[in-house]
Coordinates of C-alpha atoms in Angstrom, one line a residue:
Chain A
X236 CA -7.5 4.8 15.4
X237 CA -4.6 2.3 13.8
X238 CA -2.7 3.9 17.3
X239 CA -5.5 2.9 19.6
X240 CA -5.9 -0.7 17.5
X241 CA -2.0 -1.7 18.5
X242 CA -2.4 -0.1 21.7
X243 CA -5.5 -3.0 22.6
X244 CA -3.3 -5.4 20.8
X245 CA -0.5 -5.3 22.8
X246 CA -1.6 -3.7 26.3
X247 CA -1.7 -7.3 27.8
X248 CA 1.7 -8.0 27.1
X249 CA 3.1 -4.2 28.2
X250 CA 1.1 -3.8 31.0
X251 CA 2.8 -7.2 32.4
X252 CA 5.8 -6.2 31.4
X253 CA 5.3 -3.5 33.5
X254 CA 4.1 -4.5 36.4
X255 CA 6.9 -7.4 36.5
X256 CA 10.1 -4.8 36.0
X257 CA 8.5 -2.4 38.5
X258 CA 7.9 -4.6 41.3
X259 CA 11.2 -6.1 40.3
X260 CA 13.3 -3.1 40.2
X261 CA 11.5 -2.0 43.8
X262 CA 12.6 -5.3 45.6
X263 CA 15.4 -4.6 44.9
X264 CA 15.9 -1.5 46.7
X265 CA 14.4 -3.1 49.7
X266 CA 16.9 -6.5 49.1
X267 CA 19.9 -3.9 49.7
X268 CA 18.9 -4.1 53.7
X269 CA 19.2 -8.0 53.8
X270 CA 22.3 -7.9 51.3
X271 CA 24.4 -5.6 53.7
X272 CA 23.7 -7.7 56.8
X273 CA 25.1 -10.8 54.8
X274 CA 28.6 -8.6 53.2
X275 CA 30.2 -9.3 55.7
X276 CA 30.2 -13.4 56.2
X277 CA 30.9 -13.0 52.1
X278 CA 33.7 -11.3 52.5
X279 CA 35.0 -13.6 55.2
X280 CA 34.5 -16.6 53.4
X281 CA 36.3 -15.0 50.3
X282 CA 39.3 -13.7 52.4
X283 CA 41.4 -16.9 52.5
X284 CA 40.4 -17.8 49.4
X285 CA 43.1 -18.2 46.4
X286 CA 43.7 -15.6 43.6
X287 CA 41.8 -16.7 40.5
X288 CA 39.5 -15.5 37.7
X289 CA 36.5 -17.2 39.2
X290 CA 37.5 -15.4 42.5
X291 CA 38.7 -11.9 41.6
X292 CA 35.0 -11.8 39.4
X293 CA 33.3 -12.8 42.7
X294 CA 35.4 -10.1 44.6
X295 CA 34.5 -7.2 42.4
X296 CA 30.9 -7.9 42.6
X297 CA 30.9 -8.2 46.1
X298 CA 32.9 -4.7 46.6
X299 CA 30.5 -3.3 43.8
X300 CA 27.8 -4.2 45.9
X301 CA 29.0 -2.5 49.0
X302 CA 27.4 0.8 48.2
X303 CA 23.7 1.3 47.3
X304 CA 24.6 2.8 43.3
X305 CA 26.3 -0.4 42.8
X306 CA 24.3 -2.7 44.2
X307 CA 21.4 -1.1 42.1
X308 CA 23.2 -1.5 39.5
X309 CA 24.7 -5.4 40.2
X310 CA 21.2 -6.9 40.7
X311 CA 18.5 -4.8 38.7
X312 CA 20.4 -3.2 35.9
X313 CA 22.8 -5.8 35.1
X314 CA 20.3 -8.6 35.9
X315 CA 16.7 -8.6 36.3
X316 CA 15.9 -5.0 34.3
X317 CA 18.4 -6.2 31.3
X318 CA 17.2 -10.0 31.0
X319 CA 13.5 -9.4 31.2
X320 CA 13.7 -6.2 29.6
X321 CA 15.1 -7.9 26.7
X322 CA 12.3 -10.7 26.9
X323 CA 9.3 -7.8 27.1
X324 CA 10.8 -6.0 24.2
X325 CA 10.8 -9.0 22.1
X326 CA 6.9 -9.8 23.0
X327 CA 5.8 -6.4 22.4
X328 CA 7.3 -6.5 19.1
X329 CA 5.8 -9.5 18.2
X330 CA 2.3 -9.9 15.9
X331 CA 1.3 -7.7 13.8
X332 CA -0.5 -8.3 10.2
X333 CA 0.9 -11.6 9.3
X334 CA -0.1 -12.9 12.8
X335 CA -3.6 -10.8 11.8
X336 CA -3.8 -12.9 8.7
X337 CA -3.3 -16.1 11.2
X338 CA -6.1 -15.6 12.9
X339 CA -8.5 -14.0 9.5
X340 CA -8.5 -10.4 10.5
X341 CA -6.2 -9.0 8.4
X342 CA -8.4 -8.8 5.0
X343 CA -10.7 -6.2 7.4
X344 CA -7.2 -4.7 8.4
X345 CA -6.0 -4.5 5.1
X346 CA -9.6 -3.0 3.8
X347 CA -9.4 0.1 5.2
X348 CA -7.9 2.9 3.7
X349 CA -4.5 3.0 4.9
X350 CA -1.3 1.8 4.0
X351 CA 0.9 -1.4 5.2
X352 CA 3.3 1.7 6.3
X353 CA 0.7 3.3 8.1
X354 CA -0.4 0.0 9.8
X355 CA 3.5 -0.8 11.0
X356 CA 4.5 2.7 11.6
X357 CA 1.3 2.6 14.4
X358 CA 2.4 -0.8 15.7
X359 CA 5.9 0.4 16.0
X360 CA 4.9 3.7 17.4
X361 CA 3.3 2.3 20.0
X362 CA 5.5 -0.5 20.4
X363 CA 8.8 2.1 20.8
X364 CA 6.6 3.9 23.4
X365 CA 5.7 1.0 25.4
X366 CA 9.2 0.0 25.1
X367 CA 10.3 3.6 26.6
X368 CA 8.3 3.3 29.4
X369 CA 8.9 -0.4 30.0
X370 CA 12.6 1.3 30.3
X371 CA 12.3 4.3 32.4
X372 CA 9.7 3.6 35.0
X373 CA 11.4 0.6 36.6
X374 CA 14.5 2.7 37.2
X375 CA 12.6 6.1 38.2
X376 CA 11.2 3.9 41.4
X377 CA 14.4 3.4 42.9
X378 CA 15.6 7.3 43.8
X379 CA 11.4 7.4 44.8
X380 CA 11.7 4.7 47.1
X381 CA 15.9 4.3 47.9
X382 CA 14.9 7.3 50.7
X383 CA 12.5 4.1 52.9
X384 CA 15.6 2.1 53.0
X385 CA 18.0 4.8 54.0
X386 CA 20.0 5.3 50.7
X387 CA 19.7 7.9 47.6
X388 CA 19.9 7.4 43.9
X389 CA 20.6 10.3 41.9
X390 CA 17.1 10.2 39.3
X391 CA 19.7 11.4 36.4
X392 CA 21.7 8.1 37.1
X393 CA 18.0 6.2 37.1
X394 CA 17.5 8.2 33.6
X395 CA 20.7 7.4 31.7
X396 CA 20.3 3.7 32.9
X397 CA 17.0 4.1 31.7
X398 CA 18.0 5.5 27.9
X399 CA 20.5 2.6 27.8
X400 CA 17.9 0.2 28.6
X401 CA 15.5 1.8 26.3
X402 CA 17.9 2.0 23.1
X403 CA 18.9 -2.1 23.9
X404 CA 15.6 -3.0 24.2
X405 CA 14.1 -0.8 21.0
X406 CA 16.6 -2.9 19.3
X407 CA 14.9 -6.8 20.1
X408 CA 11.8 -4.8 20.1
X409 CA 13.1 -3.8 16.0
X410 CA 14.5 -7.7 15.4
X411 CA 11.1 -9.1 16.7
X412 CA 8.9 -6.6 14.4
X413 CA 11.1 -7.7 11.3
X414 CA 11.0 -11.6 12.4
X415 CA 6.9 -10.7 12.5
X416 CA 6.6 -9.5 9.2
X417 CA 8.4 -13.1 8.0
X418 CA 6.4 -15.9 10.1
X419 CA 2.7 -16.0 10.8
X420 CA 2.9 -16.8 14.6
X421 CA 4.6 -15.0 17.7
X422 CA 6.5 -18.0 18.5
X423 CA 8.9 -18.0 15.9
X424 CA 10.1 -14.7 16.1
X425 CA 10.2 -14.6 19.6
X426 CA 12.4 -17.9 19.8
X427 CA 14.8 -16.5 17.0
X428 CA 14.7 -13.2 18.8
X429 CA 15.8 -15.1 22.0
X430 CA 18.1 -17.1 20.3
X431 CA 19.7 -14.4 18.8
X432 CA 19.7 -12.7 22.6
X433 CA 21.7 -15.9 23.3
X434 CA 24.4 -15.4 20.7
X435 CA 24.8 -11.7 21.8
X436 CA 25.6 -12.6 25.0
X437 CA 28.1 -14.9 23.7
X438 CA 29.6 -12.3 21.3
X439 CA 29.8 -10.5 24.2
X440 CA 32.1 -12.9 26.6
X441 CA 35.1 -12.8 23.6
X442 CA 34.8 -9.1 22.7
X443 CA 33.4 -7.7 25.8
X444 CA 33.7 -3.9 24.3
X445 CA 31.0 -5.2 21.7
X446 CA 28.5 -6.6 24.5
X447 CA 24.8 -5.4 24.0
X448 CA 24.0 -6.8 27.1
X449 CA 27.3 -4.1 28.7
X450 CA 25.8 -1.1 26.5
X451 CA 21.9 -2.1 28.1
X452 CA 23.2 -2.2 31.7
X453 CA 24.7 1.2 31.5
X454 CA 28.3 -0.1 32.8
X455 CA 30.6 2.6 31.0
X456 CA 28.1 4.8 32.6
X457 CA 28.5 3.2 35.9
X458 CA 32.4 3.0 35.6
X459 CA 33.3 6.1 34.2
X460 CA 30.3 8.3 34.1
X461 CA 30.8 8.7 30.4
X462 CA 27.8 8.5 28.2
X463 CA 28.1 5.2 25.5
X464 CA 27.1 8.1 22.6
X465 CA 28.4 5.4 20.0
X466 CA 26.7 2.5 21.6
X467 CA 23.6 4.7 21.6
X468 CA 23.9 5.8 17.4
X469 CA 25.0 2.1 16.5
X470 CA 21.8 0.7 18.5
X471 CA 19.4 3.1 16.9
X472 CA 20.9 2.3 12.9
X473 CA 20.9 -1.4 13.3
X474 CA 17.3 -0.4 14.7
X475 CA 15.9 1.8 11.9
X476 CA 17.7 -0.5 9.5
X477 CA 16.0 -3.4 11.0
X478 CA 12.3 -1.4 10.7
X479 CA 12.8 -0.5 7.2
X480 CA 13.4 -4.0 6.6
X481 CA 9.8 -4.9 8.2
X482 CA 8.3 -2.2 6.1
X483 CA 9.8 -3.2 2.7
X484 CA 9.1 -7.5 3.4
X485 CA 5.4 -6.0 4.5
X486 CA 4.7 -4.3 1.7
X487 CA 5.8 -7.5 -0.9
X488 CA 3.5 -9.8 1.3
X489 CA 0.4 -11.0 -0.6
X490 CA -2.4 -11.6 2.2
Chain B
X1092 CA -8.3 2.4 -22.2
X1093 CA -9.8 3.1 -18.5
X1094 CA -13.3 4.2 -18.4
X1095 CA -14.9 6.0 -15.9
X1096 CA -18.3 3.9 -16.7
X1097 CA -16.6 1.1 -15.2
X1098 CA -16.5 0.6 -11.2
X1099 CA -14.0 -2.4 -11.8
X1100 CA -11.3 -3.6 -14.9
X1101 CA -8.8 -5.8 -15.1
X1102 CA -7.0 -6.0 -17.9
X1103 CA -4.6 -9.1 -18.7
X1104 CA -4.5 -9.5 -14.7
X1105 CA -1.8 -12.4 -13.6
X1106 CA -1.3 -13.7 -10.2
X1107 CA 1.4 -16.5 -9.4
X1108 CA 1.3 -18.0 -6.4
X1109 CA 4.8 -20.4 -5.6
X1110 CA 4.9 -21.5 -9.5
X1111 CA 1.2 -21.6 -10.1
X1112 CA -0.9 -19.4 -12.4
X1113 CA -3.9 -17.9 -9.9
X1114 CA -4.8 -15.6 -12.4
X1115 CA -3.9 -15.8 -16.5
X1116 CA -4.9 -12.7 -18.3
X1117 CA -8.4 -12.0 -16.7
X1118 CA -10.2 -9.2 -18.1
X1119 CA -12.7 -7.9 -15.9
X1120 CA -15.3 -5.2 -16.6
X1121 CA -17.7 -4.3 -14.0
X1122 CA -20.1 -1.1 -15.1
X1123 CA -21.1 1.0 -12.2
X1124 CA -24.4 0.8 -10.8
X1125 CA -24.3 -2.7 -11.8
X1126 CA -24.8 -5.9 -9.4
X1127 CA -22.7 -7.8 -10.7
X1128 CA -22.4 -11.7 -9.7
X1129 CA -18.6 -13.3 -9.6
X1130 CA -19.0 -17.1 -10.7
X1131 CA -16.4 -19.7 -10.5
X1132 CA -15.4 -23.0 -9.1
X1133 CA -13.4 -23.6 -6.0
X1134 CA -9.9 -22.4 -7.0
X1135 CA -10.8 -20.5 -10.2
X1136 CA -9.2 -17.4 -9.0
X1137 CA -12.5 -15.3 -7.1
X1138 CA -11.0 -14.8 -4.4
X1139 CA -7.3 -13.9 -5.5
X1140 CA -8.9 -11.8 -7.8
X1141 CA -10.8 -9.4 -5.2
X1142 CA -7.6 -9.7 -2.9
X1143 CA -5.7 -8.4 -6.3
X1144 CA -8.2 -5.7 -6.5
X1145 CA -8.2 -4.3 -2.9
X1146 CA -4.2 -4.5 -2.8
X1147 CA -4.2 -7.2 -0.6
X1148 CA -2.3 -9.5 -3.0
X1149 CA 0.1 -7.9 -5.7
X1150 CA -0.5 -8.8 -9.3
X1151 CA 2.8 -10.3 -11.3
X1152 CA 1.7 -8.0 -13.8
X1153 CA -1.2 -6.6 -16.0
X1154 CA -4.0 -4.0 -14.7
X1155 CA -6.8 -3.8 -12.1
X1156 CA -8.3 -0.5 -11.9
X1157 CA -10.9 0.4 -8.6
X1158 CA -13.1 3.3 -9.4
X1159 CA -10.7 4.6 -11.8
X1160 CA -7.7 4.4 -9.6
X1161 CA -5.0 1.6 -9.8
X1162 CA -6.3 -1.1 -6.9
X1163 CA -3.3 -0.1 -4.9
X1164 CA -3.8 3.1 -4.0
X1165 CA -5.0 3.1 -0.1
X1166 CA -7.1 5.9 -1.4
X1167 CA -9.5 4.2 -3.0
X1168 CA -10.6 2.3 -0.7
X1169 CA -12.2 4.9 1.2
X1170 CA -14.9 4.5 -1.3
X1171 CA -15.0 0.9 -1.0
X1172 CA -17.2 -1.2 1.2
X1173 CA -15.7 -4.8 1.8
X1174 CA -17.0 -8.1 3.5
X1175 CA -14.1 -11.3 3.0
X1176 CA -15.4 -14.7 3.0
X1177 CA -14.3 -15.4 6.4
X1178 CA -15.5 -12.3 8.1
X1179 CA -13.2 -12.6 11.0
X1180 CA -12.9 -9.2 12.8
X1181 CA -10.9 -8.2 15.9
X1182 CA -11.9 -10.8 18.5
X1183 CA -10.6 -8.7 21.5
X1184 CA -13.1 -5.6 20.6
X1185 CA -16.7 -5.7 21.5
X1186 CA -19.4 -4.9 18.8
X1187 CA -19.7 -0.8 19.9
X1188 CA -15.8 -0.7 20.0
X1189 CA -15.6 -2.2 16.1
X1190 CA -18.1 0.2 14.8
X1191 CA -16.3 3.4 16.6
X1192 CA -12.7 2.3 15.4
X1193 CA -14.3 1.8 11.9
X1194 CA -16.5 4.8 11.7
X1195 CA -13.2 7.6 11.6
X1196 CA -11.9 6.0 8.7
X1197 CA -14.6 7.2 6.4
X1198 CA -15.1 10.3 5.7
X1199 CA -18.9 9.6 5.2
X1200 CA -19.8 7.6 7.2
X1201 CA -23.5 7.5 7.6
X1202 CA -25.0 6.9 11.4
X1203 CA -28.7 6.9 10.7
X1204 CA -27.5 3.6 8.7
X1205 CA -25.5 2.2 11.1
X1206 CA -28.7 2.7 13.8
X1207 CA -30.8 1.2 11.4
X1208 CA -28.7 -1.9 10.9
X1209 CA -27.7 -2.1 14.5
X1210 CA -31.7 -2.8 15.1
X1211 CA -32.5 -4.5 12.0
X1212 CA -29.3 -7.0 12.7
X1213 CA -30.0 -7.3 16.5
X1214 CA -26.4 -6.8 17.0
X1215 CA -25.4 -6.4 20.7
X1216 CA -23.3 -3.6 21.1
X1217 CA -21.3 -4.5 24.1
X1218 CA -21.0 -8.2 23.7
X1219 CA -17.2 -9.5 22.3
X1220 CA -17.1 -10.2 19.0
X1221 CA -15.3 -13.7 19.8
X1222 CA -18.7 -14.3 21.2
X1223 CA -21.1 -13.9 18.2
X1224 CA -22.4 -16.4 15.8
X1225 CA -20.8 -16.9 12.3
X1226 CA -24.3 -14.9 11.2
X1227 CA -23.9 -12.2 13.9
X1228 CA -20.8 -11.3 12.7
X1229 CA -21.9 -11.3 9.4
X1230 CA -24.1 -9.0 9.3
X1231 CA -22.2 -6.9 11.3
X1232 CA -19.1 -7.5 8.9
X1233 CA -22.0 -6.7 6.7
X1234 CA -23.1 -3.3 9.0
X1235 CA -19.1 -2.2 8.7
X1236 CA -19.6 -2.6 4.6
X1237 CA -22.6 -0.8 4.1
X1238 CA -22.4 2.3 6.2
X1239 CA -19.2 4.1 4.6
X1240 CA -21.1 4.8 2.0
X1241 CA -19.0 3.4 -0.5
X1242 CA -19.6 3.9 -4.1
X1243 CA -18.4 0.5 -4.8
X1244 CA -19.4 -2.9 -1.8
X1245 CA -16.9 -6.2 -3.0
X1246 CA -18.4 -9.1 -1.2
X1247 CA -16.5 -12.3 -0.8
X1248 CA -19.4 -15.3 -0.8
X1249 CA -21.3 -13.3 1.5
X1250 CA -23.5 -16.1 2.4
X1251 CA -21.2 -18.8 2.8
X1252 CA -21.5 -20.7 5.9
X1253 CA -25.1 -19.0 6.9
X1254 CA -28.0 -21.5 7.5
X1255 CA -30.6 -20.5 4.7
X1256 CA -32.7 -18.3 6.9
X1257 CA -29.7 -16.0 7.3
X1258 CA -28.5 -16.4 4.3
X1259 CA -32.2 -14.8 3.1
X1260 CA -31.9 -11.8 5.9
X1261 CA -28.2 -10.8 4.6
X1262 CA -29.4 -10.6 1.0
X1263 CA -32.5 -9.3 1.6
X1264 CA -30.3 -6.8 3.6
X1265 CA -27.9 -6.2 0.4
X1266 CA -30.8 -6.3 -2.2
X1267 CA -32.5 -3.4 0.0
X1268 CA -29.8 -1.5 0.7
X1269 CA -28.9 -1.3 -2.3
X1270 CA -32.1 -0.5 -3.9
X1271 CA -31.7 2.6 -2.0
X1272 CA -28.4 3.9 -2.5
X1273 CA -26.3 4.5 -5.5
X1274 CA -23.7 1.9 -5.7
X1275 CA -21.9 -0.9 -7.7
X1276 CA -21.9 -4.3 -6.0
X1277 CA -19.3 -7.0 -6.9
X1278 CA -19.9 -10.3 -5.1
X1279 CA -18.4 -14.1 -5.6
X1280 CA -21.0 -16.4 -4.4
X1281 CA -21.1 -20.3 -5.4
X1282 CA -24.7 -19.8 -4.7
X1283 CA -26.0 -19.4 -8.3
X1284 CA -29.7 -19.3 -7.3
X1285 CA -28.6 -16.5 -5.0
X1286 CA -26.7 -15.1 -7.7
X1287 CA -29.4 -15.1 -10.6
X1288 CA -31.9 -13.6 -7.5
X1289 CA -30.2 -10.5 -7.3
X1290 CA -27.4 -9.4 -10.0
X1291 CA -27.8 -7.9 -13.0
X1292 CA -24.2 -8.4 -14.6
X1293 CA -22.3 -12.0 -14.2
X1294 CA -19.0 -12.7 -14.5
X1295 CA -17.8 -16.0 -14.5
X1296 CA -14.1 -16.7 -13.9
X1297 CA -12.4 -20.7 -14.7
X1298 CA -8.9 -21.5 -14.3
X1299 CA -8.1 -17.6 -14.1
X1300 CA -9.6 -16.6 -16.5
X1301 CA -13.2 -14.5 -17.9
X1302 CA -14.9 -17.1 -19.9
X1303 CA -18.4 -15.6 -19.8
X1304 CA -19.4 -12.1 -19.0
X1305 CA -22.2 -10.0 -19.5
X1306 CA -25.5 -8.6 -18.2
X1307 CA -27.9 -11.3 -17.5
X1308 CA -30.5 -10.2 -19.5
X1309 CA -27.7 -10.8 -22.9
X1310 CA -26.3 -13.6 -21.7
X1311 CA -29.9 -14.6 -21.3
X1312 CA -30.9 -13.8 -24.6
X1313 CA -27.8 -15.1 -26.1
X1314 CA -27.5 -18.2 -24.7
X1315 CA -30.0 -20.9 -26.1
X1316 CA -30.3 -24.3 -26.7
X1317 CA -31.3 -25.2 -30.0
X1318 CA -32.8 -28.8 -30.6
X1319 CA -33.0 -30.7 -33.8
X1320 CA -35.1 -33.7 -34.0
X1321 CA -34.4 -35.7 -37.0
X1322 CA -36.6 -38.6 -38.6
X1323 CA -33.7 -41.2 -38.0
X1324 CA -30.5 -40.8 -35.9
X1325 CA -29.1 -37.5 -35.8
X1326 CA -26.0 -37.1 -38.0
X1327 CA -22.6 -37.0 -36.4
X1328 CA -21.8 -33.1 -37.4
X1329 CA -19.1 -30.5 -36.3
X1330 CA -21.0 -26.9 -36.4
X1331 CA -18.8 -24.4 -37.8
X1332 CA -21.2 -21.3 -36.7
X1333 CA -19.5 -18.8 -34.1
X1334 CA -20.5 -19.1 -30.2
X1335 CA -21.6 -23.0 -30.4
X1336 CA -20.4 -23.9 -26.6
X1337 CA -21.5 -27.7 -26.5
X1338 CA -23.1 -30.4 -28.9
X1339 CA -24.7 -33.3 -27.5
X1340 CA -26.5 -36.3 -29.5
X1341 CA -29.2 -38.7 -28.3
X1342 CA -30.5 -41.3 -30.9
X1343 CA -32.6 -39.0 -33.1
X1344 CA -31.8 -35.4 -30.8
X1345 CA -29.1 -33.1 -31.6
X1346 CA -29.0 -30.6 -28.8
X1347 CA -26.7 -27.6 -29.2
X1348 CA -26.3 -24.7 -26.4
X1349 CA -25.0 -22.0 -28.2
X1350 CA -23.9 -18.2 -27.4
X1351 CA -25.2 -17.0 -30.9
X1352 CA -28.6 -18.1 -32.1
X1353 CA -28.2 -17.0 -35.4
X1354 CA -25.2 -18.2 -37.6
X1355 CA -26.0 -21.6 -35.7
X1356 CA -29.7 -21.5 -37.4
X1357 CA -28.5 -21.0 -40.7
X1358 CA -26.0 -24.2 -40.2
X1359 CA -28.9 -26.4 -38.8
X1360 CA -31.2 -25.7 -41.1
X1361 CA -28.8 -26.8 -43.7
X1362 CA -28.9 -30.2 -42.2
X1363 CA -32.8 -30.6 -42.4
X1364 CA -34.2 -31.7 -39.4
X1365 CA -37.7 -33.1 -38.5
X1366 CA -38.2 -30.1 -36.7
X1367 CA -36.1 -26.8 -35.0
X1368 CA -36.9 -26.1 -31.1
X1369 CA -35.2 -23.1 -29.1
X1370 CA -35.5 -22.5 -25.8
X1371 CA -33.7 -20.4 -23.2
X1372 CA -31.2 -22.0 -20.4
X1373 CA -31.1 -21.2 -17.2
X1374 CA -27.7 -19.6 -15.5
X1375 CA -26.6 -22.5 -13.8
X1376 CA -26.8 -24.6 -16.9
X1377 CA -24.6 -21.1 -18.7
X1378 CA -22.5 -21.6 -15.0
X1379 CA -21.9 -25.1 -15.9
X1380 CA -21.6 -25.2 -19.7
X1381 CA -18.7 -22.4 -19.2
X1382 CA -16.5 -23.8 -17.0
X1383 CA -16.8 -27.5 -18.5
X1384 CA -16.1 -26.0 -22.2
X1385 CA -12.3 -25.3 -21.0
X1386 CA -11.9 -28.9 -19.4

């Protein structure tokens, strides 16, 4: 029942989230049409233009974009699947008991015979799945519908960018669940969460090789076709430790 | 020493809240079967001290025992029925939806109760609880409470907030409920007549701590006031006799509300009054008597 009782709590938010990515992510496919008819006046217009950082970043992601994978990849990995998959994480794992005690529930919450474990290991069990599915469907709609526009898209490249989305995203989703279990209201947490988002994507213009936002759009993957295994195992410890933090500042809380 | 003939203890319970003293050294016995009535003023540690004992708050040290178990064990509270002051439930669930993500929690949960209340109460099953009255969802916080059949129902001012009429119907509720089932019931209530109505035990709590506990029938017994009428003014006197709570003198009346009838007599008669009156005092004068003594 504690499953079913995050599942109504949250539902809203996830079911949003999904709809948003998943329209999203299959615009995309159909964009690729009007983006190849305009290549070639980009290219043009880029031809005579002089050698500089600015321009050789604009030349890459126009010859990235020539083919369908890297298009894909360009506009909804990259972009739309990594920034708003970042901001749905961070909403589902926001609330939770102290937001509970907010709004008075959380001495009926509290009264039933479970522990504060048992109520956050529900929320977050719930939470990681939404967050799993939040990162998998979005991607599995492009190899469904890449065949209406022409193209292909291989469904295991749609499920590794999927795992990397997922194991970014579980992440926030961890950072907003321990911000929830310090402040009262979602807004805190979400804005330190974002905030936080901010500074990663700082972090990750100086030392690019430690970029969360690189490890959640899959790029070593879409470079080299190598697996970020290390990216993967340092996401999911900085996760767990994260989680375990939640539990231990739950159960200290007086209500 | 833990008893098993005790539904609730405490013993030398302290709760600090940012530097101040909730709770200091409150020794709590509640005997099962009992109805026992929690007394205090506004801030003298009720509430803290049933959040203590559900594990909703954590003591800063001493010992609250539910049932025999320590009042942190998630356990227990499968054989504990609860209503909080507020009685704020989930909003986004209807009234049906409440009662079925209630009902797997306890083991025993009793369904010819909860069909009885449902049509006793008038509660409308599909209807969102953000939409029912402060009394509608207090019985129905009330419904949740009664039909795990717990061994042992903590009320927080069950009434509070309820026009009279429903405060009547949730007590005549409780008080028939009850009658009827085998259980201890703990409630803190500023509602003394409420409180003299239907417990049998009191505890009153000031400044965190027990100053009077008891069943009411003792306390009854033990507490009297004792008047001395003297042929001119009644002497200025300190009473030395055990249990003597206040003294009070009124040109030639000295009144004395005292916990122990007898030592005081012995003193009194020693100052040779006119004439010796006792008579009983009712529990809001005991109420009020108790928690001004520690001013």
């Amino acid at each position: 029942m504690l499953w079913h009782k995050a599942w109504r709590e949250t539902r809203g938010r996830f079911i949003t989230g999904l709809l948003i990515l998943t329209v999203l992510s299959a615009a995309k496919v159909y964009e690729y049409v009007v983006a190849q008819r305009m290549m070639p006046m980009a290219e043009s217009v880029l031809s005579g233009a002089e050698k500089t950082p600015l321009g050789d970043a604009i030349r890459d992601a126009i010859a990235v974009q020539r083919e369908f994978r890297g298009f894909i990849w360009y506009n909804s990995f990259r972009d739309n699947l990594t920034q708003l998959g970042v901001l749905f994480a961070v909403l589902l794992g926001c609330g939770g008991l102290l937001a509970e005690a907010k709004k008075g529930s959380a001495l009926f919450t509290l009264s039933l015979p479970v522990t504060r474990k048992q109520l956050l290991g529900a929320r977050v069990g719930i939470g990681l799945a939404q967050c799993f599915a939040l990162a998998m469907v979005p991607p599995l709609v492009i190899p469904l519908l890449a065949p209406v526009v022409g193209q292909s898209f291989s469904i295991i490249d749609a499920l590794v960018h999927g795992l990397c989305l997922f194991f970014v995203g579980a992440l926030f989703f961890s950072l907003a669940s321990f911000l929830s279990t310090m402040f009262g209201d979602i807004w805190r947490p979400m804005l330190i969460a974002i905030v936080i988002a901010c500074g990663a994507v700082a972090v990750q213009l100086v030392l690019p090789e430690l970029g969360l936002f690189r490890l959640m759009s899959g790029e070593t993957y879409f470079r080299t076709g190598a697996l970020p295994w290390m990216g993967f195992l340092a996401t999911a410890v900085l996760a767990s430790a994260l989680l375990y933090s939640a539990a231990e500042t739950l159960e200290r809380r007086d209500f | 020493m833990v008893s098993d003939r005790l539904a609730i203890e405490t013993v030398d319970l302290w709760k600090r809240y940012d530097g101040i003293d909730a709770l200091r050294g409150l020794d709590l016995q509640v005997p099962t079967g009992s109805i026992c009535g929690f007394l205090g003023r506004n801030g003298a540690g009720k509430t803290t001290t049933i959040k203590v004992l559900l594990g909703m708050a954590k003591a800063t040290r001493g010992v609250a025992r539910l049932l025999g178990a320590p009042a942190v064990d998630a356990e227990v509270r499968r054989r504990v029925g609860f209503v909080s002051d507020e009685k704020d439930l989930y909003d986004y669930m209807t009234v049906d939806e409440i009662i079925a993500f209630t009902r797997p929690f306890f083991p025993k949960w009793r369904t010819d109760l909860e069909q009885k209340y449902r049509q006793k109460f008038e509660l409308p099953g599909p209807r969102d609880i953000k939409d029912l009255s402060r009394g509608t969802r207090t019985k129905l916080a009330l419904l949740l409470a009664l039909c795990r059949s717990a061994d042992l129902l903590i009320l927080d001012e069950p009434t509070a907030g309820l026009d009279p009429a429903m405060a009547e119907d949730v007590l005549q509720a409780l008080v028939g409920h009850v009658a009827s089932e085998e259980m201890t019931v703990f409630f803190s209530s500023h509602q003394i007549a409420e409180v003299d109505q239907i417990a049998d035990h009191i505890a009153i709590v000031d400044r965190g701590r027990m100053v009077v506990a008891g069943a009411l029938d003792d306390l009854r017994d033990r507490f009297q006031r004792v008047q001395l009428v003297f042929a001119d003014a009644a002497p200025e006197v300190r009473f030395h006799a055990p249990g003597v709570v206040r003294v009070t003198r009124d040109g030639r009346v000295l009144t004395v509300l005292t916990r122990e009838r007898e030592p005081l007599m012995t003193e009194a008669k020693a100052l040779l009054p006119a004439s010796i009156e006792v008579s009983p005092v009712t529990l809001k004068e005991i109420f009020l008597e108790s928690v001004r003594t520690e001013d």
